[in-house]
Short mmCIF file of C-alpha atoms and ligand atoms in Angstrom, two decimals:
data_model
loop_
_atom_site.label_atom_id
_atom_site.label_comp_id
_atom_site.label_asym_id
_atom_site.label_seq_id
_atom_site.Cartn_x
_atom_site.Cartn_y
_atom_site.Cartn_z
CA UNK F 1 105.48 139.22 160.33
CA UNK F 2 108.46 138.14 162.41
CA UNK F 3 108.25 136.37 165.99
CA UNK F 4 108.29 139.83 168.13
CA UNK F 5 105.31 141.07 166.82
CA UNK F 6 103.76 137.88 166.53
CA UNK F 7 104.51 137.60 169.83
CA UNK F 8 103.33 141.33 171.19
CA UNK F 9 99.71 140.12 169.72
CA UNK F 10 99.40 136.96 171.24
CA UNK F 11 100.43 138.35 174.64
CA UNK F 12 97.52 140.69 174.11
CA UNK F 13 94.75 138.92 172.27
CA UNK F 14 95.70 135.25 173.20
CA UNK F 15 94.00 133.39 176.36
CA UNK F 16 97.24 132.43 177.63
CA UNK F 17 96.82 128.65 177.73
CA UNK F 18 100.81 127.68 176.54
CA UNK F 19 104.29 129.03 177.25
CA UNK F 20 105.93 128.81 173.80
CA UNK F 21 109.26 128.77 173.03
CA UNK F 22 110.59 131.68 171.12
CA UNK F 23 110.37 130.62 167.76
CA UNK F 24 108.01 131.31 164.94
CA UNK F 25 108.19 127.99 162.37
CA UNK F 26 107.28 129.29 159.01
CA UNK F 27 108.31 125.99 156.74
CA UNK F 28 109.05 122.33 156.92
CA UNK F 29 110.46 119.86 154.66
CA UNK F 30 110.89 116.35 154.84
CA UNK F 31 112.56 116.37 158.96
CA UNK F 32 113.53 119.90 158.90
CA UNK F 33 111.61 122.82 160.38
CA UNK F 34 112.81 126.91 159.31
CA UNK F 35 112.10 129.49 161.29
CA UNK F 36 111.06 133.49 159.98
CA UNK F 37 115.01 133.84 159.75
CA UNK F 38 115.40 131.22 157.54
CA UNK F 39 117.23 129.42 160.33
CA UNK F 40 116.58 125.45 160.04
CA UNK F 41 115.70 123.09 162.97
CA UNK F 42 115.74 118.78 162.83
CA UNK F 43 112.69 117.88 164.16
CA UNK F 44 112.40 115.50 166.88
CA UNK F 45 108.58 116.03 168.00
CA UNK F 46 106.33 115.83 164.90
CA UNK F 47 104.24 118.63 166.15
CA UNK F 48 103.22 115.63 169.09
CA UNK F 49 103.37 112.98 167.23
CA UNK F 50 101.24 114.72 164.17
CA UNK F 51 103.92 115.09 161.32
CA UNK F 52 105.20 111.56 161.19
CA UNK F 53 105.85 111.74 157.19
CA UNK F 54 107.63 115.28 158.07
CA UNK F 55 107.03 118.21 155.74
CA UNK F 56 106.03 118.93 152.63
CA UNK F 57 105.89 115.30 151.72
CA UNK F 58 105.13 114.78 147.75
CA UNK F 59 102.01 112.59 149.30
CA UNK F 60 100.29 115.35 151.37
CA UNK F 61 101.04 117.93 148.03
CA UNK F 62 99.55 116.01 145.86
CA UNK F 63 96.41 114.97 148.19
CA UNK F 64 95.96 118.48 148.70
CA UNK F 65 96.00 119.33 145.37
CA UNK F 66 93.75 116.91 144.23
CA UNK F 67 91.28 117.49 146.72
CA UNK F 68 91.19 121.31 146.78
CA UNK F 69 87.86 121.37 145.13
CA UNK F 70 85.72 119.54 148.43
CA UNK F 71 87.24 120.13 151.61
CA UNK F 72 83.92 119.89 153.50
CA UNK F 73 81.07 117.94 153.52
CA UNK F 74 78.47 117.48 156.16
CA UNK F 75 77.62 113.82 157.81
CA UNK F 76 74.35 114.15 156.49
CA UNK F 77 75.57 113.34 152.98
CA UNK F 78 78.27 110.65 151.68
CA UNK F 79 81.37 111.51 150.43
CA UNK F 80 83.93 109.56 148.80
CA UNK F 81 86.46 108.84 151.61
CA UNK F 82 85.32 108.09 154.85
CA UNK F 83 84.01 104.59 154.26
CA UNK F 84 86.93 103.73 152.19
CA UNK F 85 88.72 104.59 155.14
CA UNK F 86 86.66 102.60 157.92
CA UNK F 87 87.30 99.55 155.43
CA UNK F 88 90.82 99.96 155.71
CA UNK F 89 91.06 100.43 158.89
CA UNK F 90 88.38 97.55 159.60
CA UNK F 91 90.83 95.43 157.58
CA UNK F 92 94.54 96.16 159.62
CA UNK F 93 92.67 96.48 162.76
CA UNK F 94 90.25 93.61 162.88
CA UNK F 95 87.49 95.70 164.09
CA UNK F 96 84.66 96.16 162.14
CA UNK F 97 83.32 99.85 162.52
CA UNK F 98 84.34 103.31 163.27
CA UNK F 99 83.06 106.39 163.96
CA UNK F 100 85.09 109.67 162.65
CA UNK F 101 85.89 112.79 164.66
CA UNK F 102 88.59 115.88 165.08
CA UNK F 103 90.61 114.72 167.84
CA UNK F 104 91.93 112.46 170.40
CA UNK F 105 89.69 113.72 173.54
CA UNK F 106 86.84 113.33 171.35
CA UNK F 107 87.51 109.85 169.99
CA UNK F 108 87.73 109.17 173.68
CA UNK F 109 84.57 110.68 174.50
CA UNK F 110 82.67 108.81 171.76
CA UNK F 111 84.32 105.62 173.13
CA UNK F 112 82.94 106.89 176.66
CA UNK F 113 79.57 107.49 175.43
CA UNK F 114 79.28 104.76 173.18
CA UNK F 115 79.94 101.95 176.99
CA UNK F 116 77.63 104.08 178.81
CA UNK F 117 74.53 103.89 176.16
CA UNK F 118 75.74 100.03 175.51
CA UNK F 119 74.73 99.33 178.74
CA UNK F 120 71.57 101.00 178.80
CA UNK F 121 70.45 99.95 175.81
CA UNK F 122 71.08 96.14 177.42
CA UNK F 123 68.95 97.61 180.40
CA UNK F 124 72.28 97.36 182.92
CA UNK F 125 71.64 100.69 183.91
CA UNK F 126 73.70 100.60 186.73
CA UNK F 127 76.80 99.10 184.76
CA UNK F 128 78.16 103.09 184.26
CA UNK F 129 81.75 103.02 185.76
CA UNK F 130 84.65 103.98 183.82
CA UNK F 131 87.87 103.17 185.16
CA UNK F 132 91.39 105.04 184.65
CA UNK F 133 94.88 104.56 185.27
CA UNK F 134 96.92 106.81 187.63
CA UNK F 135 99.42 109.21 185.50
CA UNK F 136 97.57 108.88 182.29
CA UNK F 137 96.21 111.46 179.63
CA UNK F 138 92.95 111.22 177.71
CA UNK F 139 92.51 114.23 176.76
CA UNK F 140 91.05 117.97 177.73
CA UNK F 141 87.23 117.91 177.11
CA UNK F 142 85.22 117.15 180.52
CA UNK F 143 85.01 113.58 179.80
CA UNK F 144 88.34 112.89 179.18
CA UNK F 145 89.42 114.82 181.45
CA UNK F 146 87.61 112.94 183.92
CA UNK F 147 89.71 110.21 183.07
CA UNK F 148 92.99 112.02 183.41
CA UNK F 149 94.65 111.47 186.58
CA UNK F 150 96.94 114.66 186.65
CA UNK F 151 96.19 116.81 189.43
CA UNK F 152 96.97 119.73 187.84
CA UNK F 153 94.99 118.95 184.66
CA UNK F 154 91.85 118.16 186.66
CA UNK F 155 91.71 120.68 189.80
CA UNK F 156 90.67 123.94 188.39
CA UNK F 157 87.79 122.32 186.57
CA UNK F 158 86.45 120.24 189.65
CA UNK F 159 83.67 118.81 189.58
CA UNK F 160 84.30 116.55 187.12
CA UNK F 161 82.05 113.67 184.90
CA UNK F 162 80.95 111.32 187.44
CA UNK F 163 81.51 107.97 187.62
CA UNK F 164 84.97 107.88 187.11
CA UNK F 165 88.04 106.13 189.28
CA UNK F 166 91.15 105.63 189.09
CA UNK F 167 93.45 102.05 189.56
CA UNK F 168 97.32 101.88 189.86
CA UNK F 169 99.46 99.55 187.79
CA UNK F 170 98.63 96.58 189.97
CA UNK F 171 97.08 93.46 189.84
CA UNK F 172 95.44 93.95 193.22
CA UNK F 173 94.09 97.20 191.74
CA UNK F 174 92.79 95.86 188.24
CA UNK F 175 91.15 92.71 190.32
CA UNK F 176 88.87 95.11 192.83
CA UNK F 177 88.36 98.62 190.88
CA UNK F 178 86.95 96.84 188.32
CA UNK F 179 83.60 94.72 188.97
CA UNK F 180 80.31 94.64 187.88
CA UNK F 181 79.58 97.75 188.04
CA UNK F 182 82.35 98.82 185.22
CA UNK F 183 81.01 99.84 181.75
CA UNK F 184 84.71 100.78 180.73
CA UNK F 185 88.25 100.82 181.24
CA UNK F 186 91.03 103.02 179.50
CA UNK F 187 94.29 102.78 179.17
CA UNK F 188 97.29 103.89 177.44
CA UNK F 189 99.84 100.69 176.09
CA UNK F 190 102.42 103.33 176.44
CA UNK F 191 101.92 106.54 178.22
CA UNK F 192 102.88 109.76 176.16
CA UNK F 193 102.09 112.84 178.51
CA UNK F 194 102.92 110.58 181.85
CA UNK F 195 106.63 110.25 180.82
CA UNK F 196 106.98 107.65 178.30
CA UNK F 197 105.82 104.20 180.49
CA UNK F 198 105.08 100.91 178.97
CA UNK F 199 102.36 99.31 180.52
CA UNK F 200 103.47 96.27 182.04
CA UNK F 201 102.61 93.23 179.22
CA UNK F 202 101.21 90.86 182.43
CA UNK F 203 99.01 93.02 183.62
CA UNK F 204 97.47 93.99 180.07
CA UNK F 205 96.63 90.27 180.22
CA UNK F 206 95.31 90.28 183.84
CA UNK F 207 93.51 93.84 182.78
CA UNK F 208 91.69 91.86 179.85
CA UNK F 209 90.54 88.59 181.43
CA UNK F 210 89.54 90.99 184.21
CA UNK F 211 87.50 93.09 181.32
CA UNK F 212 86.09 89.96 180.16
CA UNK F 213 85.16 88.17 183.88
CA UNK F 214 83.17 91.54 184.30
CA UNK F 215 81.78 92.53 180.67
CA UNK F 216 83.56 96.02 181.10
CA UNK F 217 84.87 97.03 177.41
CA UNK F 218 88.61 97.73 177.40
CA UNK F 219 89.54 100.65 175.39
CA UNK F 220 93.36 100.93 174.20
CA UNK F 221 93.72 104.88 174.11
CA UNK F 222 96.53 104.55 171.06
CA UNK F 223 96.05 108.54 170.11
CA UNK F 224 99.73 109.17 170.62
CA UNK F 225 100.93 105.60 170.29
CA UNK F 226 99.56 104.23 167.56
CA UNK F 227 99.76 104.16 163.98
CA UNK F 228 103.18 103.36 163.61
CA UNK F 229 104.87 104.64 165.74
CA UNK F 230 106.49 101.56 167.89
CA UNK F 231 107.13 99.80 164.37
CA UNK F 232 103.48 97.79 164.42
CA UNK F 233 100.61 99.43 163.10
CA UNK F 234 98.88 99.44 166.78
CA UNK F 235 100.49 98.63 169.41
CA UNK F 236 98.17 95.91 170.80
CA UNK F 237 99.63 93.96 168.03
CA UNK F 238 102.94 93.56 170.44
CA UNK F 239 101.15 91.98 173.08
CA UNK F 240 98.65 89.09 173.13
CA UNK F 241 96.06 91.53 174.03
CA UNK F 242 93.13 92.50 172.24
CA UNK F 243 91.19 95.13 173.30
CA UNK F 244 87.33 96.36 172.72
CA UNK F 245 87.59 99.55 171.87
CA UNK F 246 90.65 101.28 169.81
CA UNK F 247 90.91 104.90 170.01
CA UNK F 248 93.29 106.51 167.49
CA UNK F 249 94.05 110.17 166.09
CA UNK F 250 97.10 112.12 166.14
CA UNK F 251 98.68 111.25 163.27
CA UNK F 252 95.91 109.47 161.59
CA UNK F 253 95.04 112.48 159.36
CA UNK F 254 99.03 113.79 158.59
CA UNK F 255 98.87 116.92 160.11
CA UNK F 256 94.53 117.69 159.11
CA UNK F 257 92.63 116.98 162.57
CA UNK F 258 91.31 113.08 162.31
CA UNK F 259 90.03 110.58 165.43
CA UNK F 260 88.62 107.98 165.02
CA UNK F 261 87.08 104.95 167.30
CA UNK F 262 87.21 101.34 165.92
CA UNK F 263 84.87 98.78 167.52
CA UNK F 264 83.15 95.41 166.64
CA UNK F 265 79.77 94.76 165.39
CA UNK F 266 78.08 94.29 168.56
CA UNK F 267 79.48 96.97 170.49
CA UNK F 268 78.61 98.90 167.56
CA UNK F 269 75.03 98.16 168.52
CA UNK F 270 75.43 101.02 171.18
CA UNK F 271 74.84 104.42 169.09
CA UNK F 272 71.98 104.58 167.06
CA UNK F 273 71.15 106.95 164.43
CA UNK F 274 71.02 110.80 166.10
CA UNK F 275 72.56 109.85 169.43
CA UNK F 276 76.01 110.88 168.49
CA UNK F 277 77.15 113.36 165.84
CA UNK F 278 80.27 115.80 164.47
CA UNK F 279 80.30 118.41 161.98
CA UNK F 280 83.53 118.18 160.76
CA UNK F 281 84.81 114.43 161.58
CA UNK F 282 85.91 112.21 158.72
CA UNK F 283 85.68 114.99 155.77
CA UNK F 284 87.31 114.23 152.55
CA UNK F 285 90.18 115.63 152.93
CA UNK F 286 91.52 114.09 156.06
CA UNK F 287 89.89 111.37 155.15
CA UNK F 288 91.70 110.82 151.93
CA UNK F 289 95.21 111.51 153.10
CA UNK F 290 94.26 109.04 155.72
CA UNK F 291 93.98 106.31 153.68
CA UNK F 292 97.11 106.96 151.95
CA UNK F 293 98.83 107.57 154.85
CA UNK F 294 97.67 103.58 155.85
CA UNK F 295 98.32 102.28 152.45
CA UNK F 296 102.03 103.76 152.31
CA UNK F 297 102.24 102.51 155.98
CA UNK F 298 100.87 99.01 155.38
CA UNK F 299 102.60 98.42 151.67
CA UNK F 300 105.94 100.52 152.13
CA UNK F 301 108.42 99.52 154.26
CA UNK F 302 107.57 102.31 156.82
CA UNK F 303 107.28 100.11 159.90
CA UNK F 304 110.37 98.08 159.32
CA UNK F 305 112.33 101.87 159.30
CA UNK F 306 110.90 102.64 162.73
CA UNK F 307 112.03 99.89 163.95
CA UNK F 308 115.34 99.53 163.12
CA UNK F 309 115.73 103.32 163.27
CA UNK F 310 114.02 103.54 166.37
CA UNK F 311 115.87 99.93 167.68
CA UNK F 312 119.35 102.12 166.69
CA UNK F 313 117.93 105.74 168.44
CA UNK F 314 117.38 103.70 171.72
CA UNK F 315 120.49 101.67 171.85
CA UNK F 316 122.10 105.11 171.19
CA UNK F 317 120.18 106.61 174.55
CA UNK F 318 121.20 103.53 176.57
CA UNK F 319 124.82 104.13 175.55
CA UNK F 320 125.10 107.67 176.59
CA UNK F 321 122.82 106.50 179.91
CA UNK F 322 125.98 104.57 180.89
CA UNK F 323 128.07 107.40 180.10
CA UNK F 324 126.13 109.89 182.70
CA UNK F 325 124.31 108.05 185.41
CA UNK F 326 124.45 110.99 187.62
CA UNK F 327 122.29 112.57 184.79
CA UNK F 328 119.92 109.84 182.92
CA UNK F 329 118.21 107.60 185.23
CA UNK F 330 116.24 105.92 182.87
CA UNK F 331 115.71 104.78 179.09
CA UNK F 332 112.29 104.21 178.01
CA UNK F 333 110.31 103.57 174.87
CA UNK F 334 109.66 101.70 171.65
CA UNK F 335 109.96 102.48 168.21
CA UNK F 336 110.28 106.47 167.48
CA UNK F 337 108.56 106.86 170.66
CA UNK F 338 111.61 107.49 173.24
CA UNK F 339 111.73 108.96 176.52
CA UNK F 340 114.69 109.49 179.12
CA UNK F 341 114.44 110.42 182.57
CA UNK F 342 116.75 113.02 184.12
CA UNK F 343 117.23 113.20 187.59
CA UNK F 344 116.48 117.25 187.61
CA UNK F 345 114.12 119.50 185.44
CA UNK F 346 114.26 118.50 181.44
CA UNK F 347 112.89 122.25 181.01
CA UNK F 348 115.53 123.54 180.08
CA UNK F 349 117.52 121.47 178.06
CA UNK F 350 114.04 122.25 175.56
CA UNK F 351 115.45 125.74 174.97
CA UNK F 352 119.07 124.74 174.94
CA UNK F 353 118.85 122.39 171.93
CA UNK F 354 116.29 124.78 170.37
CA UNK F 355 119.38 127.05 170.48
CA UNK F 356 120.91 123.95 168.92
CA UNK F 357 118.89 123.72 166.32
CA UNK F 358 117.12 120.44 167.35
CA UNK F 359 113.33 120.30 168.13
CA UNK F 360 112.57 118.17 171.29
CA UNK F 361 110.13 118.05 173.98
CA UNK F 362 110.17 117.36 177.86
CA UNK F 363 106.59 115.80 179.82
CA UNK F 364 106.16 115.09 183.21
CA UNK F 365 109.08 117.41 184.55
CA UNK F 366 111.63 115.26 184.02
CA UNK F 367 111.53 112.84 180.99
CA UNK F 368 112.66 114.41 177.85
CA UNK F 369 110.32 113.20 175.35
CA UNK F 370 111.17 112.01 171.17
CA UNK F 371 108.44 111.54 168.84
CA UNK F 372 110.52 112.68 165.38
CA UNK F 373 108.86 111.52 162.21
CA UNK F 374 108.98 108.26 160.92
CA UNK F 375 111.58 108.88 158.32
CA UNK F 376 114.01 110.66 160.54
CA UNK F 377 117.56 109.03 159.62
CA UNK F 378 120.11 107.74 161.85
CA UNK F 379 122.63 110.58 160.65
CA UNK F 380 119.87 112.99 162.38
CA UNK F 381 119.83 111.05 165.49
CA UNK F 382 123.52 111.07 165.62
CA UNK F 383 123.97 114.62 165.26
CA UNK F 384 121.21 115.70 167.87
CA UNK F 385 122.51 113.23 170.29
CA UNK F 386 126.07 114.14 169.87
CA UNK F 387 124.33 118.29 171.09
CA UNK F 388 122.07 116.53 173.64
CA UNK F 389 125.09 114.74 175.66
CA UNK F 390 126.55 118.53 175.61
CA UNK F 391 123.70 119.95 176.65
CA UNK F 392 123.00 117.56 179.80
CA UNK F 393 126.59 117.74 180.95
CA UNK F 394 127.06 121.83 180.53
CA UNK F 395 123.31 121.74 182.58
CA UNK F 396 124.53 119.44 185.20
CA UNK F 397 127.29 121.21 185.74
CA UNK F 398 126.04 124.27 186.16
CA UNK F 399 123.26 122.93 188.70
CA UNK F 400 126.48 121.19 190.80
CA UNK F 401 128.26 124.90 190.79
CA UNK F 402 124.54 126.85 191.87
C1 PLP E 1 97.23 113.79 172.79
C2 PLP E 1 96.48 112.70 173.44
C3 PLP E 1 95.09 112.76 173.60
C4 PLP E 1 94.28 113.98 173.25
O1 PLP E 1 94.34 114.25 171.89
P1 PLP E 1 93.85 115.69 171.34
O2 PLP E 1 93.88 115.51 169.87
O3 PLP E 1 94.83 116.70 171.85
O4 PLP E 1 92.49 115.90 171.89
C5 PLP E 1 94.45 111.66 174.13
N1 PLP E 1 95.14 110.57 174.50
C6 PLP E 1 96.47 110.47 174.37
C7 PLP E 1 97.17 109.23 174.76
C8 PLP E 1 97.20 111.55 173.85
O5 PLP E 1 98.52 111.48 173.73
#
């Protein structure tokens, strides 16, 4: 089928939660994407932050091939993977446990439930608070939601979980929102869906001598973040910050829907057997490509690419930055996670380099967004760059002229 009558379906049969672009992918190998014309795209978004070995990598064939014969088996049986996984994971993280699920919201909804019945199991029954940061994204189900402070995300669903507040970036803030009465707190290191913002490093150490003056459990939401992507395996590992709770997923299953939540023994204590549950979370398949996907990350010299690729991509942004300060107001980002800030709507530029062949995304309005895979190469950043600067002057232009 080609894109119109892909598209005449949708339009009819579709709840229409997204406005796509115009373009039906059909393949993808290694960074490049090809549409139902055969037309080929560079790909600077990883499907969010999903596809960070790219497409069609000889490690996903062959996982897929070898595990064709057991996709799915239920929680209430072993299989072969998921504990090799939660070892792995135990042993880069320096946590000791996880529990396996489909998705970011829902790893952050088992970290949610897991503080709250934590607390009453340890009879603090009124210890049930869970605070938030202002302009950060946890996710769609109720309970993350609840911890999303985006208007827009939240309103239409109103009311909300309760129990749930929000702080800004500021010590004042972190010192009285959180107190006694504080099971949780959640943040992002760096924000994805907010526009691409680093949390400041002192106040990640205020925010966890604060956590530990009031017993609250700090969760590090590192769905979009971690894994990688800033050229560490987690991101905590920049900063002299651990936190209690690690909640990880996008690309932790290549492209197969994996979450997961890491915590230590004792806050482990919280979920007994039958209180929480999944049908599908930590399978064999995801599972196994998983724990490839860690051992070529932890063995390989992944990490020390996405730095100095992504060290090369920024210094790249920052250049043209000083070329067009009317246009770029800001460069932000670590890693192959990259964000610039326009002063007007990045909307549009989306479709223009789409027409340029180049995959990219734009959050919060105004902050054009890259997450490409991890083994985009610097020849790729050069050529989408060299279309972006176009792109941002011929759309700056034509705004000065409307
Ligand atoms: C994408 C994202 C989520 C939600 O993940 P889903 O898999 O879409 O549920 C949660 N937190 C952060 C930081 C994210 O970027």
């Amino acid at each position: 089928m080609k894109l119109e009558d892909i598209q005449a379906i949708e339009s009819k049969h579709l709840i229409q939660t997204y406005a796509r672009q115009p373009v039906l992918f059909v393949r993808g190998n290694g960074s490049k994407l090809y549409d139902d014309r055969g037309r080929q795209y560079t790909d600077f978004l990883s499907g969010i932050g999903v596809n960070v070995l790219g497409y069609n990598h000889p490690l996903i064939r062959r996982v897929f091939q070898e595990q064709n014969d057991l996709l799915h088996v239920s929680n209430l049986f072993y299989n072969a993977y998921q504990g090799p996984l939660a070892a792995r994971l135990a042993e880069v993280s320096g946590f000791d446990r996880a529990f396996f699920c489909n998705s970011g919201t829902e790893a952050n909804e088992a970290a949610f439930k897991l503080a709250r019945a934590l607390n009453f199991k340890r009879g603090n029954k009124t210890k049930t608070k869970i605070v938030a940061f202002e302009n950060s994204f946890h996710g769609r189900t109720f309970g993350s939601l609840s911890a999303t402070g985006t208007k827009k995300y939240r309103e239409p669903f109103e009311p909300l979980v309760p129990g749930f507040i929000f702080a800004r970036q500021e010590l004042e803030e972190i010192n009285s929102k959180i107190d006694d009465e504080t099971a949780a707190v959640i943040v992002e290191p760096i924000q994805g869906e907010g526009g691409i913002n680093p949390f400041p490093a002192d106040l990640l150490q205020a925010l966890r001598k604060r956590c530990d003056e009031t017993g609250a459990l700090l969760i590090f939401d590192e769905v979009q973040c971690g894994l990688g992507r800033t050229g560490k395996v987690f991101v905590f590992q920049h900063y002299n910050v651990k936190p209690d709770v690690l909640t990880l997923a996008k690309p932790l299953g290549l492209g197969v829907p994996l979450g997961v939540v890491l915590v230590r023994d004792e806050v482990a204590t919280g979920l007994a057997a039958g209180e929480h549950g999944t049908t599908f979370g930590g399978g064999p398949l995801a599972c196994r490509l998983s724990l490839d996907f860690l051992s070529m990350l932890i063995d390989g010299d992944l990490l020390a690419q996405v730095q100095s690729v992504g060290d090369y991509f920024k210094s790249k942004l920052e250049l043209i930055r000083s070329n067009n300060p009317e246009i770029i107001k800001d460069v932000r980002g670590q890693g192959l996670m990259l964000g610039i800030e326009l002063s007007f709507p990045g909307k549009p530029l989306v479709g223009a380099m789409l027409e340029r062949s180049f995959v990219i995304n734009c959050t919060h309005e105004v902050v054009l967004r890259f997450l490409p895979p991890y083994i985009i190469s610097r020849e790729e950043i050069d050529s989408m760059l060299r279309e972006l600067e176009g792109a941002l002057q011929h759309e700056y232009n034509t705004r000065q002229t409307d």
